[in-house]
CSV table of N, CA, C and O in Angstrom, one decimal:
chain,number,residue,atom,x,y,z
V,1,UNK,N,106.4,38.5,162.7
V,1,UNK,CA,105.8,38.0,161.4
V,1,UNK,C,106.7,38.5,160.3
V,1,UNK,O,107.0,39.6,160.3
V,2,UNK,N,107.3,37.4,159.1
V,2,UNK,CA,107.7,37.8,158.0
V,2,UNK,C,107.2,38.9,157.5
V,2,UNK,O,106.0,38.9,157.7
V,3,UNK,N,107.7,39.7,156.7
V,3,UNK,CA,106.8,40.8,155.8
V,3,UNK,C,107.2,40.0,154.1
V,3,UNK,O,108.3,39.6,153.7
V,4,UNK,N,105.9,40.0,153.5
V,4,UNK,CA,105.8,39.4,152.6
V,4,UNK,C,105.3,40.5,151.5
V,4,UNK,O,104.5,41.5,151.8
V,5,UNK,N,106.0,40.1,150.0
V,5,UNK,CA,104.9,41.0,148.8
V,5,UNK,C,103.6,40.9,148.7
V,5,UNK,O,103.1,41.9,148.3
V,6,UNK,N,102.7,39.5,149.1
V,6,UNK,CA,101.5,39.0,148.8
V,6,UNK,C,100.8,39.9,150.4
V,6,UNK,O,100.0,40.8,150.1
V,7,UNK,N,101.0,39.7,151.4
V,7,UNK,CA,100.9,40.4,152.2
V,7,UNK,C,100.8,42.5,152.3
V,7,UNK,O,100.0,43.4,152.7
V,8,UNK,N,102.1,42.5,151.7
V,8,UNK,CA,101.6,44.3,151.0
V,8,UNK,C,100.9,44.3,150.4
V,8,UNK,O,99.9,45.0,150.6
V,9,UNK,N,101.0,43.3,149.0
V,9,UNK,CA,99.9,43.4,148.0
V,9,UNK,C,98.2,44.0,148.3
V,9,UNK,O,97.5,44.9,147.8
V,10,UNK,N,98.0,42.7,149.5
V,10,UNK,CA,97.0,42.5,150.1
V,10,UNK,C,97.0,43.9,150.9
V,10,UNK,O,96.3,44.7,150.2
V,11,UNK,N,97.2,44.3,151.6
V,11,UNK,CA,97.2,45.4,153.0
V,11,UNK,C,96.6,46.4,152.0
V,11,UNK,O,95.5,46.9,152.1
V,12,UNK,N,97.8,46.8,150.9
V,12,UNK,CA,97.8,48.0,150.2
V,12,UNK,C,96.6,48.2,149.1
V,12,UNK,O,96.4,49.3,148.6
V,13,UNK,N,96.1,47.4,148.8
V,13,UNK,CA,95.1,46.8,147.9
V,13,UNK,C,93.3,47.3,148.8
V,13,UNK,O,92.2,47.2,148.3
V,14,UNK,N,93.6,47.5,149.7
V,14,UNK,CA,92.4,47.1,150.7
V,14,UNK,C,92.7,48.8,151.4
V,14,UNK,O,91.8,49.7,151.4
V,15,UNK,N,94.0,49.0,152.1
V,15,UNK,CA,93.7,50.2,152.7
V,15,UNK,C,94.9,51.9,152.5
V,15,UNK,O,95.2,52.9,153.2
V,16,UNK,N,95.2,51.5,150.9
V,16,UNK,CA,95.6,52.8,150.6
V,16,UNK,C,94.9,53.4,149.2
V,16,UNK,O,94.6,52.6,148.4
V,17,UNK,N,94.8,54.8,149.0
V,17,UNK,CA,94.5,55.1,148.0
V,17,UNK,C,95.1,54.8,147.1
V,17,UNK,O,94.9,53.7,146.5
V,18,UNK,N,96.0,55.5,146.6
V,18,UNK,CA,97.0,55.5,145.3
V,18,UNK,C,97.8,54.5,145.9
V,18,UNK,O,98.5,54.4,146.9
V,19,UNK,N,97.2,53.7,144.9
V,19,UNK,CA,97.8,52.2,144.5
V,19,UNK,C,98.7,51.9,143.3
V,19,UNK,O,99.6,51.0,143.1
V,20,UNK,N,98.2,52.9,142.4
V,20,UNK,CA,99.2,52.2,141.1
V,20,UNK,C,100.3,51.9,141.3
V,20,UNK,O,100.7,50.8,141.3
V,21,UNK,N,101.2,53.0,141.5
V,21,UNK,CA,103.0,52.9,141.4
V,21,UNK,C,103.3,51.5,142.0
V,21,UNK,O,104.3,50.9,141.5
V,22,UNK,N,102.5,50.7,143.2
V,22,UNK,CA,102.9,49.7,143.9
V,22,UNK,C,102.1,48.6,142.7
V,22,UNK,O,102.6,47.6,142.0
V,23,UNK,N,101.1,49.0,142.8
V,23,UNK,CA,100.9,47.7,141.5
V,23,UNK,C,101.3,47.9,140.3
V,23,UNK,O,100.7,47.2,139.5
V,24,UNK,N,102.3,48.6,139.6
V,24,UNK,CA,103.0,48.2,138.3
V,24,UNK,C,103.8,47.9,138.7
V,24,UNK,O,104.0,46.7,138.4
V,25,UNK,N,104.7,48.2,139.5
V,25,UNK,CA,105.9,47.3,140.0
V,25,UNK,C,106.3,45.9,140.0
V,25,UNK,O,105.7,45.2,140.7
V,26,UNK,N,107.4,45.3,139.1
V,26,UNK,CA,107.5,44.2,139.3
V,26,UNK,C,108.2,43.5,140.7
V,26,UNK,O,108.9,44.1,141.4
V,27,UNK,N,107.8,42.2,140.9
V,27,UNK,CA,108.6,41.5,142.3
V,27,UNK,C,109.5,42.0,142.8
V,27,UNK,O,109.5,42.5,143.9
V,28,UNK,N,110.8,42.0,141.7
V,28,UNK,CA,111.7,42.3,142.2
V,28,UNK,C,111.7,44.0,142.9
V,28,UNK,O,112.2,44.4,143.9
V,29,UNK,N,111.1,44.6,141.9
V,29,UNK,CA,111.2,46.3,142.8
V,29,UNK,C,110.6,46.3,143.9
V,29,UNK,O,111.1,46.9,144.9
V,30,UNK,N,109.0,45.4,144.2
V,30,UNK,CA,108.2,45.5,145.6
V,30,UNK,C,109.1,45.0,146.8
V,30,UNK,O,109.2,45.6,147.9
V,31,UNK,N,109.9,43.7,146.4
V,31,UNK,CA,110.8,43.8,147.3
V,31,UNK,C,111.8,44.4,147.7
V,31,UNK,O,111.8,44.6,148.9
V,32,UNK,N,112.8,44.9,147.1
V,32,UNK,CA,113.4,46.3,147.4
V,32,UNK,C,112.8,47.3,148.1
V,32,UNK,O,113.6,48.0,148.7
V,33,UNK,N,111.4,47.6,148.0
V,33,UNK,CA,111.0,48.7,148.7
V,33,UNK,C,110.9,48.0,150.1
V,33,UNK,O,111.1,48.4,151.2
V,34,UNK,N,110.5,47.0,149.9
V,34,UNK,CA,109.8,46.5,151.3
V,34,UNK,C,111.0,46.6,152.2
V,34,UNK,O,111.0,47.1,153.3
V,35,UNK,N,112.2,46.1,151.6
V,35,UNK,CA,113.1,46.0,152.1
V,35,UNK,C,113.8,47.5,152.8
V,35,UNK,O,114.2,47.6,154.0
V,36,UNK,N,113.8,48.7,151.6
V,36,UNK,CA,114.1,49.6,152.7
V,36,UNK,C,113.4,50.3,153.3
V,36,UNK,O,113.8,51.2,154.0
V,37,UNK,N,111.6,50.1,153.1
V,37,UNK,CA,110.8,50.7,154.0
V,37,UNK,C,111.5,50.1,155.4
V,37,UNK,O,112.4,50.7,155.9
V,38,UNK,N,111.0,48.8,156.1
V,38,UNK,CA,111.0,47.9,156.9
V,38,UNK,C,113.0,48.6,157.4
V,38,UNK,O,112.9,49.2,158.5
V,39,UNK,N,114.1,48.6,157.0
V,39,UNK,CA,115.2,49.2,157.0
V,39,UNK,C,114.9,50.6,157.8
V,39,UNK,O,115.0,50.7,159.0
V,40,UNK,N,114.6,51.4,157.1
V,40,UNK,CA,114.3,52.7,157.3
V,40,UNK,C,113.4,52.9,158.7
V,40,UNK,O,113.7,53.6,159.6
V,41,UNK,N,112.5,52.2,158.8
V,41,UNK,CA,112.0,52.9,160.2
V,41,UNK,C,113.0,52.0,161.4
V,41,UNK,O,113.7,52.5,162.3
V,42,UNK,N,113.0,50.6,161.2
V,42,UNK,CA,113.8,49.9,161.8
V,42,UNK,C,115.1,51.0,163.0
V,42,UNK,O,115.3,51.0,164.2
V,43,UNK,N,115.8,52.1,161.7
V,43,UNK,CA,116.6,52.4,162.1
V,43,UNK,C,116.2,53.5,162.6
V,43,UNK,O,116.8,54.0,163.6
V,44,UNK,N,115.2,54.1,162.0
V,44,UNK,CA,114.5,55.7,162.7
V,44,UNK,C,114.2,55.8,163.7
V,44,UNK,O,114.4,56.8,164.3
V,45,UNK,N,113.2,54.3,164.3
V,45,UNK,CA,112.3,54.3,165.2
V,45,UNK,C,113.0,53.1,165.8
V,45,UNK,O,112.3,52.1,165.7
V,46,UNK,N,114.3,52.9,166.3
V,46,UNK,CA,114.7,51.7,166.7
V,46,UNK,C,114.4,51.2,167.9
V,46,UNK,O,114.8,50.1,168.1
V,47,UNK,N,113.4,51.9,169.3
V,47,UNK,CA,113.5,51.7,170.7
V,47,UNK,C,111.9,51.0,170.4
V,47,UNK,O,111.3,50.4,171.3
V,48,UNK,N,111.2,51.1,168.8
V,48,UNK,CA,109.8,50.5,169.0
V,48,UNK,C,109.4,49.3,168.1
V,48,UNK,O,110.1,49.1,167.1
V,49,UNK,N,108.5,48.7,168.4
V,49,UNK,CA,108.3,47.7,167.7
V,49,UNK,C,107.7,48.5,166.3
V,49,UNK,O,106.9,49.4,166.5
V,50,UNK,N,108.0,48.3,165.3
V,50,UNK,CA,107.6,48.1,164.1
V,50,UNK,C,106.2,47.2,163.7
V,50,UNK,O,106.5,46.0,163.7
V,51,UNK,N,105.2,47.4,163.4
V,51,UNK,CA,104.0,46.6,162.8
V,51,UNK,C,104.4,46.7,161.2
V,51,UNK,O,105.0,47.6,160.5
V,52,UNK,N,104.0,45.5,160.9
V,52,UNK,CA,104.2,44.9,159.3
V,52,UNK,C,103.1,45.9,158.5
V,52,UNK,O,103.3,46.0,157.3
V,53,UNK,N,101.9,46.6,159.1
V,53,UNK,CA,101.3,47.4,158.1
V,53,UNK,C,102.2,48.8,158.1
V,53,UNK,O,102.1,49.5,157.1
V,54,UNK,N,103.1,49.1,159.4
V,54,UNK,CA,103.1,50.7,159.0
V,54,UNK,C,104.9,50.4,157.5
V,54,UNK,O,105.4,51.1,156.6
V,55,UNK,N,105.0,49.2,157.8
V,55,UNK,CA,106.3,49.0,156.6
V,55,UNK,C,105.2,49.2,155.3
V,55,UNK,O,105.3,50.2,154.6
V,56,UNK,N,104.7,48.6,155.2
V,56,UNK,CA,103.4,48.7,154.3
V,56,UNK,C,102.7,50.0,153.2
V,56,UNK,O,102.6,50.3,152.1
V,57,UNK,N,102.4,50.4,154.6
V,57,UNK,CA,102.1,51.9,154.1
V,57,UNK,C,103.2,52.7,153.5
V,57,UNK,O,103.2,53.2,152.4
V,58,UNK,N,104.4,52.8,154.3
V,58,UNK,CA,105.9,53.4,153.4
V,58,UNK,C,106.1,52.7,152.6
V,58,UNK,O,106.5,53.2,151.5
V,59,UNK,N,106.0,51.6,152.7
V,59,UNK,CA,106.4,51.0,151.4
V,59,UNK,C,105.7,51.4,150.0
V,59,UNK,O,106.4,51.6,149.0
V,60,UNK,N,104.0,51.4,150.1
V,60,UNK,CA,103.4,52.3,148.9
V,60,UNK,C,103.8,53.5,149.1
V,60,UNK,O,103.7,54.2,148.0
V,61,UNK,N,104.3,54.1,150.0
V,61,UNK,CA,104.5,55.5,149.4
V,61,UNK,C,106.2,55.8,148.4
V,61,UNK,O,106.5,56.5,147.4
V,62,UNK,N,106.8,54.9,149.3
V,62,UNK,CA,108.3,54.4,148.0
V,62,UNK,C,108.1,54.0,147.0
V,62,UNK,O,109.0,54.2,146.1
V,63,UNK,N,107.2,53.3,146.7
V,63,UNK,CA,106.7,52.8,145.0
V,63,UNK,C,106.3,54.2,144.3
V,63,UNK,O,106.4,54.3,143.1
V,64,UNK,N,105.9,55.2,145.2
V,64,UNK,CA,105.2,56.9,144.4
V,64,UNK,C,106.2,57.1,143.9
V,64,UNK,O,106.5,57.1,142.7
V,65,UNK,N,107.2,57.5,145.4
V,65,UNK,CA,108.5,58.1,145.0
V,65,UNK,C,109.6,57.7,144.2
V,65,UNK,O,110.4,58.6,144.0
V,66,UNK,N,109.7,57.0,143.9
V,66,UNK,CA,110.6,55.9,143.1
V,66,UNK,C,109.7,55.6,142.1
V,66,UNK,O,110.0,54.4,141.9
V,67,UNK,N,108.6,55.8,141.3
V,67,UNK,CA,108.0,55.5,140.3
V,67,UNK,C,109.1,56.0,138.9
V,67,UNK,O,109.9,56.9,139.0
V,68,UNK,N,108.9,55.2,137.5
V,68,UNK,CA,109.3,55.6,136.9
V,68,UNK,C,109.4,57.1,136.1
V,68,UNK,O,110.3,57.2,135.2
V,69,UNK,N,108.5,58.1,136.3
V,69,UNK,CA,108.2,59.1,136.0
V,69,UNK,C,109.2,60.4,137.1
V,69,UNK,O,109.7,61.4,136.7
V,70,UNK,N,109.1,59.8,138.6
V,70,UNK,CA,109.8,60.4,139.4
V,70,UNK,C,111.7,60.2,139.4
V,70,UNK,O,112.7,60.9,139.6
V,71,UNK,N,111.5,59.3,139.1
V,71,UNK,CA,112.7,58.5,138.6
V,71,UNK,C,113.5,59.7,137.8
V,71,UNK,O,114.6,60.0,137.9
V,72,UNK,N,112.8,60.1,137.1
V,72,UNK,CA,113.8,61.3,135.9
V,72,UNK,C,113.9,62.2,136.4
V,72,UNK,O,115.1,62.6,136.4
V,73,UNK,N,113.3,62.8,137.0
V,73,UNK,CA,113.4,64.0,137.7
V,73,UNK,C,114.8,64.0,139.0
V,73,UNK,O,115.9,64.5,139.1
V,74,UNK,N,114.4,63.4,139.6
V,74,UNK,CA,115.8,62.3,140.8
V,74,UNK,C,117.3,62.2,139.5
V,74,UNK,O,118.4,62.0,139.7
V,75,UNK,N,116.6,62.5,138.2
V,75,UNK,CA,118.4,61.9,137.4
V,75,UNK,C,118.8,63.3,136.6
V,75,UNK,O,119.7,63.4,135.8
V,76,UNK,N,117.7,64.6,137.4
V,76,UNK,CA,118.2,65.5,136.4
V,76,UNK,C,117.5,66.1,135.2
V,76,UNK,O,117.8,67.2,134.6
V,77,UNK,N,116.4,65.2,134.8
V,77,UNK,CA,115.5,65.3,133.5
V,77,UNK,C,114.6,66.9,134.2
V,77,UNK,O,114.6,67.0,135.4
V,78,UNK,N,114.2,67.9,133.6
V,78,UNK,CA,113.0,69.1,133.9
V,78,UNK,C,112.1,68.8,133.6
V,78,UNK,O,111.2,69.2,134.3
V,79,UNK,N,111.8,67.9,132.5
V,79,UNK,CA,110.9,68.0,131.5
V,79,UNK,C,111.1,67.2,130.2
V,79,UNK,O,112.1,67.2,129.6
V,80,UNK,N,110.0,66.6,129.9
V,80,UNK,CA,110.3,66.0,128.5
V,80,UNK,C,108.1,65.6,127.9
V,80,UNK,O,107.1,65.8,128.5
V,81,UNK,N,108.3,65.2,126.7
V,81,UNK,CA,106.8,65.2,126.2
V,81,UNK,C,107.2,64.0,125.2
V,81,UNK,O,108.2,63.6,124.8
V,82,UNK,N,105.3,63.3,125.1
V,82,UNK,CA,105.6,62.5,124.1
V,82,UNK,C,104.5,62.9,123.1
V,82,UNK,O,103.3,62.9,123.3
V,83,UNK,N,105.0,63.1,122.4
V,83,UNK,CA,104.4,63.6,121.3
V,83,UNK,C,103.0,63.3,121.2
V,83,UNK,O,102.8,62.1,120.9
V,84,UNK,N,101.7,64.2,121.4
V,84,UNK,CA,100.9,63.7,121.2
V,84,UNK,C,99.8,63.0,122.1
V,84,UNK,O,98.6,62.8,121.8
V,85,UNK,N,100.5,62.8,123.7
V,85,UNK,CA,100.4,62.5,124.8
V,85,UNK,C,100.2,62.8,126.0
V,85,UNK,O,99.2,62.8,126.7
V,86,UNK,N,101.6,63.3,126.2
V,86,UNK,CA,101.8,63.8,127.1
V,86,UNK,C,102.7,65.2,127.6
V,86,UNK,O,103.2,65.6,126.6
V,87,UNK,N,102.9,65.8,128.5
V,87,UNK,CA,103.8,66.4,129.0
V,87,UNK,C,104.3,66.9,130.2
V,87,UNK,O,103.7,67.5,131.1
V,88,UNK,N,105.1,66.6,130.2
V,88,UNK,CA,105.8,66.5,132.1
V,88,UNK,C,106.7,67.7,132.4
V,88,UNK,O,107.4,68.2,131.5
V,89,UNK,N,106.7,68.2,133.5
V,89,UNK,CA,107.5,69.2,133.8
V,89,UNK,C,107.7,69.4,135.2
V,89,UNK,O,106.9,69.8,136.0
V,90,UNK,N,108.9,69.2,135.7
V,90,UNK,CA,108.8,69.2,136.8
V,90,UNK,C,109.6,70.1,138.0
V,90,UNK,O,110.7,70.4,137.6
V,91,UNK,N,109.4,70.4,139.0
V,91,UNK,CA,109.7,71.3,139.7
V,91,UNK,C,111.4,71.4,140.0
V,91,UNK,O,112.2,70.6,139.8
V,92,UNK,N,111.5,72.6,140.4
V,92,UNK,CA,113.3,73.2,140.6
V,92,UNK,C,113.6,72.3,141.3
V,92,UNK,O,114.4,71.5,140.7
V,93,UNK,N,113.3,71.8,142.6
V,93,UNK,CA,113.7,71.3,143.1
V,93,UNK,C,113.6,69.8,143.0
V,93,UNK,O,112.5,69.7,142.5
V,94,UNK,N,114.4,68.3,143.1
V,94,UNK,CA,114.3,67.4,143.5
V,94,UNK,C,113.3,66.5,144.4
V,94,UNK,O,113.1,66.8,145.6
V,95,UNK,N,112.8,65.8,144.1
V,95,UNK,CA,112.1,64.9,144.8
V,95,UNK,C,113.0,64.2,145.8
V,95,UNK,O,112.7,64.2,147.0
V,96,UNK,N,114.4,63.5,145.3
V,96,UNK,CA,115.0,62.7,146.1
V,96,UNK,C,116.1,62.6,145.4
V,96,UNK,O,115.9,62.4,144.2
V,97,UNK,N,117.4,62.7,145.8
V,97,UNK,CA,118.8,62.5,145.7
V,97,UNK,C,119.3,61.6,146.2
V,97,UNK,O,119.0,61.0,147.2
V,98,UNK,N,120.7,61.3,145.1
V,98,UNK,CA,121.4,60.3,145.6
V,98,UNK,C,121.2,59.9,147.4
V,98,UNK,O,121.0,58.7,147.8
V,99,UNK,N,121.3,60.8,147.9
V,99,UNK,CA,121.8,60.2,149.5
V,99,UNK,C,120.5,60.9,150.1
V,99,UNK,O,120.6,61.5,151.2
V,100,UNK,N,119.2,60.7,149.5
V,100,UNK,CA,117.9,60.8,149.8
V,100,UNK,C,117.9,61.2,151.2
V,100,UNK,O,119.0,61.0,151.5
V,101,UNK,N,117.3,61.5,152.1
V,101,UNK,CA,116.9,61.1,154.0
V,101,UNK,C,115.4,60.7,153.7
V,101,UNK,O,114.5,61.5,153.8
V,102,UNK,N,115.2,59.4,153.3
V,102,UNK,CA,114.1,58.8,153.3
V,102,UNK,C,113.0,58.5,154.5
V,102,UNK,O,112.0,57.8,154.6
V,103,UNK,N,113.5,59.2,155.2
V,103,UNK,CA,112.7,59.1,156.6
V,103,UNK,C,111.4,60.9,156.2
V,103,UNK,O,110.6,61.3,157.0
V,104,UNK,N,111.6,61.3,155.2
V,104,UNK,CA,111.1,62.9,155.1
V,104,UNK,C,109.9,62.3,154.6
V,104,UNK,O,108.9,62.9,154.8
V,105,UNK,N,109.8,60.8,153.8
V,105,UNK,CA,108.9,60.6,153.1
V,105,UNK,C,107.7,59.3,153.8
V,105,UNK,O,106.7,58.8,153.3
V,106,UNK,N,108.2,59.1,155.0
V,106,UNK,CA,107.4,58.5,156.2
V,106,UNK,C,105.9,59.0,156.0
V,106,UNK,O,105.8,60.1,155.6
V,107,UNK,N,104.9,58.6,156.2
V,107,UNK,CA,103.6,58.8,156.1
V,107,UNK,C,103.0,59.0,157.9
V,107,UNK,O,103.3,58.2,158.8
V,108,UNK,N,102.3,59.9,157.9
V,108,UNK,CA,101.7,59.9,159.4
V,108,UNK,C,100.9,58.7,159.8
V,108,UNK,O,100.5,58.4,160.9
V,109,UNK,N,100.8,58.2,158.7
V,109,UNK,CA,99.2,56.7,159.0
V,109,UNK,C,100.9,55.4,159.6
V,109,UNK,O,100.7,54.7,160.5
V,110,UNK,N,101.6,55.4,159.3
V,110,UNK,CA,102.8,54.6,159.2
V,110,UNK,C,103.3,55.1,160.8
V,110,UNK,O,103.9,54.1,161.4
V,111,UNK,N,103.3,56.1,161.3
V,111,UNK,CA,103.5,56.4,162.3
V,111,UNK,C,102.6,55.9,163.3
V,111,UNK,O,102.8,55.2,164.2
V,112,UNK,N,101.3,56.5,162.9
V,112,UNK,CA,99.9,56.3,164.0
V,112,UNK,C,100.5,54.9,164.2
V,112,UNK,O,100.9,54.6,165.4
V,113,UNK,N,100.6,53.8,163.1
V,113,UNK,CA,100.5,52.1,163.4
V,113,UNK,C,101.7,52.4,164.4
V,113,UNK,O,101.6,52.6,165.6
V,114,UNK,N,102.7,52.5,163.8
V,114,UNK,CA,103.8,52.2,165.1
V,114,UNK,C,103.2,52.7,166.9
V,114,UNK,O,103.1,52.1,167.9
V,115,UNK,N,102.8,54.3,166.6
V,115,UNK,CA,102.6,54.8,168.2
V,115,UNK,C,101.3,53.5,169.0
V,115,UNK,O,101.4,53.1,170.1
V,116,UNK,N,100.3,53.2,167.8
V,116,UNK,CA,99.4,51.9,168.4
V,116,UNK,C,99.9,50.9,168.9
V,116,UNK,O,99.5,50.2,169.8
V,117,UNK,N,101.0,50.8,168.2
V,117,UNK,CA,101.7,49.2,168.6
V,117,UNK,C,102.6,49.4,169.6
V,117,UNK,O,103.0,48.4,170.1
V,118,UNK,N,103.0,50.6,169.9
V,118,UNK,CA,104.2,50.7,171.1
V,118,UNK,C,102.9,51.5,172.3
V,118,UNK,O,103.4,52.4,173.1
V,119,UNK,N,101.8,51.3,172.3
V,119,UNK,CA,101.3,51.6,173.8
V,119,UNK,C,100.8,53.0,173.5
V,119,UNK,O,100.7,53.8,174.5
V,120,UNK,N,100.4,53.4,172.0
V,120,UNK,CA,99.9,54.6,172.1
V,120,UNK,C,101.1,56.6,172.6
V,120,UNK,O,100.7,57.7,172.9
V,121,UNK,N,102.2,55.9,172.4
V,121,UNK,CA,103.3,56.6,172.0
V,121,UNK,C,103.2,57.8,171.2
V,121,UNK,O,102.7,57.5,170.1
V,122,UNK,N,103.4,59.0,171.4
V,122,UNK,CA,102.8,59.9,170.2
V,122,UNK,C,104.2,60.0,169.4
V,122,UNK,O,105.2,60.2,170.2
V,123,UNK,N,104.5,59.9,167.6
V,123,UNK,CA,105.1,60.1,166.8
V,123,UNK,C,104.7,60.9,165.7
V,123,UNK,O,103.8,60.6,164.9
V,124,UNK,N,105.4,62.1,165.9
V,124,UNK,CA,105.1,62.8,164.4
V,124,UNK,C,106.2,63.0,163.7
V,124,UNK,O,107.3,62.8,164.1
V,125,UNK,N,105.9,63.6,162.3
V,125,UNK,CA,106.9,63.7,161.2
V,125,UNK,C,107.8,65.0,161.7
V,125,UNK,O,109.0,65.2,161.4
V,126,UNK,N,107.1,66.0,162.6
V,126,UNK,CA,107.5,67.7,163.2
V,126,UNK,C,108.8,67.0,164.1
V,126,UNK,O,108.7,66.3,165.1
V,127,UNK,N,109.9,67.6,163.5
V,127,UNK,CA,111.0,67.8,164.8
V,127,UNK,C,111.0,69.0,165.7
V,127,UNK,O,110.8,70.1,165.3
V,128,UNK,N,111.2,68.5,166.8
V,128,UNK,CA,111.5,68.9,168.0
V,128,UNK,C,112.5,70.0,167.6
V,128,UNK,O,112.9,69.8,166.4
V,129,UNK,N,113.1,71.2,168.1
V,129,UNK,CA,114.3,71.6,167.9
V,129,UNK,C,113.8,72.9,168.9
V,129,UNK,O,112.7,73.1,169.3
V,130,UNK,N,115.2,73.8,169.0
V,130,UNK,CA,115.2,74.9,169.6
V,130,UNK,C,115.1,76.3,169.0
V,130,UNK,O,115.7,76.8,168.0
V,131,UNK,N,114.3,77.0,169.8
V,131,UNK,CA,113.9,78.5,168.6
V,131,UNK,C,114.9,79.5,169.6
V,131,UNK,O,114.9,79.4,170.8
V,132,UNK,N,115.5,80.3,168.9
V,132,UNK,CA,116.0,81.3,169.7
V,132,UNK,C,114.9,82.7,169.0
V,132,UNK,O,114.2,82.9,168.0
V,133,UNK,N,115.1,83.5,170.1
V,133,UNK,CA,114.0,85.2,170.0
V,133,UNK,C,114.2,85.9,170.1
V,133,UNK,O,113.5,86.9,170.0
């Protein structure tokens, strides 16, 4: 099945919380996300079928991360206020850099869909690796 914006719209509208960042978004940015959600596991998870909702779910969580407020912080900004309003301040570290590894920001519900659709497969965000003692 195509993955469509009217279709996230829909999915995300009905079964995620935090919704805004994906609903202020204009067209053109929804599809860009879609595009490198749907990209991104594609290439992470390449031995499994992919479901159009677990693109879905990353894909609202790339609208968080890429919101315009995250956006400054990703360019360097600490902090800034608007008089009156507001004020932002944000942590030492980076949300996401240039050469991002956007797979850190995969959602476990985006997983569960895939391990459902490939036969109940278990995937988690925890890598595997070796402990020396």
């Amino acid at each position: 099945m195509a993955l469509t914006i009217e279709d996230a719209t829909a999915y995300i509208a009905l079964n995620c919380i935090d919704i805004e960042d994906w609903a202020d978004a204009d067209d053109a940015k929804k599809q860009r996300i879609v595009n490198v959600a749907q990209r991104t596991l594609t290439t992470r998870y390449a031995s499994y079928t992919i479901p159009d909702n677990a693109v879905y779910e990353f894909a609202n969580v790339l609208a968080t991360v890429f919101n315009d407020t995250n956006r400054l912080q990703q360019q360097g900004v600490s902090g800034f206020s608007l008089q009156g309003a507001a004020s932002f301040t944000f942590k030492t570290e980076s949300v996401t850099g240039p050469a991002a590894d956007l797979t850190k920001f995969i959602p476990q519900t985006a997983l569960d869909l895939i391990s459902a659709a490939n036969g109940g497969v278990k995937l988690s965000r925890r890598n595997v690796g070796w402990t020396v003692l």
